[in-house]
């Protein structure tokens, strides 16, 4: 078992304390809310789709450091991506945090998201890490109901 310090790596702490793109978006074209009942994390993802690109993305929410940092980093990495590219990134990230990664080169492409690799040793925190991603997917699919990790 790793030390908790491994889990709360510097990048996670930094993003949770100073989340990026943390604001509502008045002219969002898509919006979705997510909830992780296991931990009490809540997140709202705002998107602006321009053509086939996520031209802007922001979030608001309350939750643990992991859920906040994950949402913060998500907003950075999916910007200017197509919805297809974003869901591909979600797949790779999901493999990483569940410890199911088959391809090391996949992880190399994750950049900042690789900071969450330690989460795979804490199964109860996996849902904290992927909540924002599930919510992003709901926003892209135009789902109206609140997304739950359960
Ligand atoms: Zn959490």
CSV table of C-alpha atoms and ligand atoms in Angstrom, one decimal:
chain,number,residue,atom,x,y,z
A,1,UNK,CA,0.0,0.0,0.0
A,2,UNK,CA,1.4,3.4,-1.0
A,3,UNK,CA,1.6,6.3,1.4
A,4,UNK,CA,-1.2,8.7,1.1
A,5,UNK,CA,1.4,11.3,0.1
A,6,UNK,CA,1.7,9.4,-3.2
A,7,UNK,CA,-2.0,9.8,-3.8
A,8,UNK,CA,-2.1,13.5,-3.1
A,9,UNK,CA,0.7,14.4,-5.3
A,10,UNK,CA,1.7,18.0,-5.7
A,11,UNK,CA,-0.2,18.5,-9.0
A,12,UNK,CA,-3.5,17.2,-7.4
A,13,UNK,CA,-3.1,19.4,-4.3
A,14,UNK,CA,-2.3,22.4,-6.5
A,15,UNK,CA,-5.3,21.9,-8.8
A,16,UNK,CA,-7.7,21.2,-5.9
A,17,UNK,CA,-6.6,24.4,-4.1
A,18,UNK,CA,-6.5,26.5,-7.2
A,19,UNK,CA,-8.9,24.9,-9.7
A,20,UNK,CA,-8.6,26.1,-13.2
A,21,UNK,CA,-11.6,27.2,-15.3
A,22,UNK,CA,-13.6,27.2,-12.1
A,23,UNK,CA,-16.7,29.3,-13.0
A,24,UNK,CA,-20.1,29.0,-14.5
A,25,UNK,CA,-20.4,29.6,-18.3
A,26,UNK,CA,-23.3,31.8,-19.2
A,27,UNK,CA,-23.1,31.0,-22.9
A,28,UNK,CA,-22.5,27.3,-22.6
A,29,UNK,CA,-24.1,25.2,-25.3
A,30,UNK,CA,-24.0,22.1,-23.0
A,31,UNK,CA,-24.2,21.6,-19.3
A,32,UNK,CA,-24.4,18.5,-17.1
A,33,UNK,CA,-24.4,17.8,-13.4
A,34,UNK,CA,-22.7,14.9,-11.7
A,35,UNK,CA,-22.8,13.4,-8.3
A,36,UNK,CA,-20.7,10.8,-6.5
A,37,UNK,CA,-22.8,9.6,-3.5
A,38,UNK,CA,-20.0,7.5,-2.1
A,39,UNK,CA,-18.0,10.6,-1.3
A,40,UNK,CA,-20.5,13.4,-1.7
A,41,UNK,CA,-18.7,15.0,-4.7
A,42,UNK,CA,-20.8,17.3,-6.9
A,43,UNK,CA,-19.7,18.8,-10.2
A,44,UNK,CA,-21.3,20.8,-12.9
A,45,UNK,CA,-19.5,20.8,-16.3
A,46,UNK,CA,-20.1,23.6,-18.8
A,47,UNK,CA,-19.2,23.2,-22.5
A,48,UNK,CA,-19.2,25.3,-25.5
A,49,UNK,CA,-19.2,23.3,-28.7
A,50,UNK,CA,-18.1,25.2,-31.9
A,51,UNK,CA,-18.4,23.0,-34.9
A,52,UNK,CA,-16.9,19.7,-33.9
A,53,UNK,CA,-14.7,21.2,-31.2
A,54,UNK,CA,-15.0,21.8,-27.5
A,55,UNK,CA,-14.0,25.4,-27.8
A,56,UNK,CA,-14.5,26.2,-24.1
A,57,UNK,CA,-15.0,24.2,-20.9
A,58,UNK,CA,-15.4,25.1,-17.3
A,59,UNK,CA,-16.8,23.6,-14.1
A,60,UNK,CA,-18.2,24.3,-10.6
A,61,UNK,CA,-18.6,21.9,-7.7
A,62,UNK,CA,-18.0,20.8,-4.2
A,63,UNK,CA,-16.1,17.8,-3.2
A,64,UNK,CA,-12.8,16.2,-2.2
A,65,UNK,CA,-9.4,17.2,-3.5
A,66,UNK,CA,-9.3,14.3,-6.0
A,67,UNK,CA,-12.7,15.2,-7.6
A,68,UNK,CA,-11.8,18.9,-7.8
A,69,UNK,CA,-8.4,18.3,-9.2
A,70,UNK,CA,-9.7,15.8,-11.7
A,71,UNK,CA,-12.3,18.3,-13.0
A,72,UNK,CA,-9.7,21.1,-13.1
A,73,UNK,CA,-7.3,19.1,-15.2
A,74,UNK,CA,-10.1,17.8,-17.4
A,75,UNK,CA,-11.0,21.4,-18.4
A,76,UNK,CA,-7.4,21.9,-19.5
A,77,UNK,CA,-6.9,18.7,-21.4
A,78,UNK,CA,-10.2,18.5,-23.4
A,79,UNK,CA,-10.2,22.1,-24.6
A,80,UNK,CA,-9.9,22.3,-28.4
A,81,UNK,CA,-10.5,18.5,-28.7
A,82,UNK,CA,-13.3,17.0,-30.6
A,83,UNK,CA,-15.9,15.0,-28.6
A,84,UNK,CA,-14.4,11.8,-30.0
A,85,UNK,CA,-10.9,12.7,-28.9
A,86,UNK,CA,-12.3,13.6,-25.4
A,87,UNK,CA,-14.0,10.3,-25.0
A,88,UNK,CA,-10.8,8.5,-26.1
A,89,UNK,CA,-9.0,10.4,-23.4
A,90,UNK,CA,-11.6,9.3,-20.9
A,91,UNK,CA,-11.1,5.6,-21.9
A,92,UNK,CA,-7.3,6.0,-21.3
A,93,UNK,CA,-7.8,7.8,-18.1
A,94,UNK,CA,-10.3,5.2,-16.9
A,95,UNK,CA,-7.8,2.5,-17.6
A,96,UNK,CA,-5.1,4.4,-15.6
A,97,UNK,CA,-7.2,5.0,-12.5
A,98,UNK,CA,-8.6,1.5,-12.4
A,99,UNK,CA,-5.1,0.0,-12.8
A,100,UNK,CA,-6.2,-1.6,-16.0
A,101,UNK,CA,-3.8,0.0,-18.3
A,102,UNK,CA,-2.6,-2.4,-21.0
A,103,UNK,CA,-0.4,0.0,-22.9
A,104,UNK,CA,2.3,2.0,-21.1
A,105,UNK,CA,2.6,4.3,-24.1
A,106,UNK,CA,-1.1,5.2,-23.6
A,107,UNK,CA,-0.2,6.6,-20.2
A,108,UNK,CA,2.6,8.5,-21.6
A,109,UNK,CA,0.1,10.5,-23.7
A,110,UNK,CA,-1.9,11.5,-20.6
A,111,UNK,CA,0.4,14.3,-19.4
A,112,UNK,CA,-0.9,15.8,-16.2
A,113,UNK,CA,-3.6,13.2,-16.0
A,114,UNK,CA,-0.9,10.7,-15.1
A,115,UNK,CA,-0.8,12.3,-11.6
A,116,UNK,CA,-3.9,10.2,-10.9
A,117,UNK,CA,-2.2,6.9,-11.4
A,118,UNK,CA,-1.9,6.5,-7.6
A,119,UNK,CA,-5.7,6.5,-7.4
A,120,UNK,CA,-5.8,2.9,-8.7
A,121,UNK,CA,-4.5,1.7,-5.3
A,122,UNK,CA,-7.5,3.4,-3.5
A,123,UNK,CA,-10.6,1.8,-5.2
A,124,UNK,CA,-13.0,4.0,-3.2
A,125,UNK,CA,-11.4,7.1,-4.7
A,126,UNK,CA,-11.7,5.9,-8.4
A,127,UNK,CA,-15.2,7.4,-8.6
A,128,UNK,CA,-13.9,10.7,-7.3
A,129,UNK,CA,-11.4,10.8,-10.1
A,130,UNK,CA,-13.8,9.8,-12.9
A,131,UNK,CA,-16.9,11.8,-11.8
A,132,UNK,CA,-16.0,14.8,-13.9
A,133,UNK,CA,-15.3,12.6,-16.9
A,134,UNK,CA,-18.7,10.8,-16.6
A,135,UNK,CA,-20.3,14.2,-16.4
A,136,UNK,CA,-18.4,15.5,-19.4
A,137,UNK,CA,-19.7,12.5,-21.4
A,138,UNK,CA,-23.3,13.3,-20.3
A,139,UNK,CA,-22.8,16.9,-21.4
A,140,UNK,CA,-21.5,15.8,-24.8
A,141,UNK,CA,-24.4,13.4,-25.2
A,142,UNK,CA,-26.9,16.1,-24.2
A,143,UNK,CA,-28.3,14.1,-21.2
A,144,UNK,CA,-30.6,16.1,-19.0
A,145,UNK,CA,-30.7,13.9,-15.8
A,146,UNK,CA,-28.0,14.2,-13.2
A,147,UNK,CA,-25.2,11.8,-13.7
A,148,UNK,CA,-24.4,9.5,-10.8
A,149,UNK,CA,-21.4,7.3,-10.4
A,150,UNK,CA,-23.6,4.7,-8.8
B,1,LIG,ZN1,-14.4,12.3,-3.6
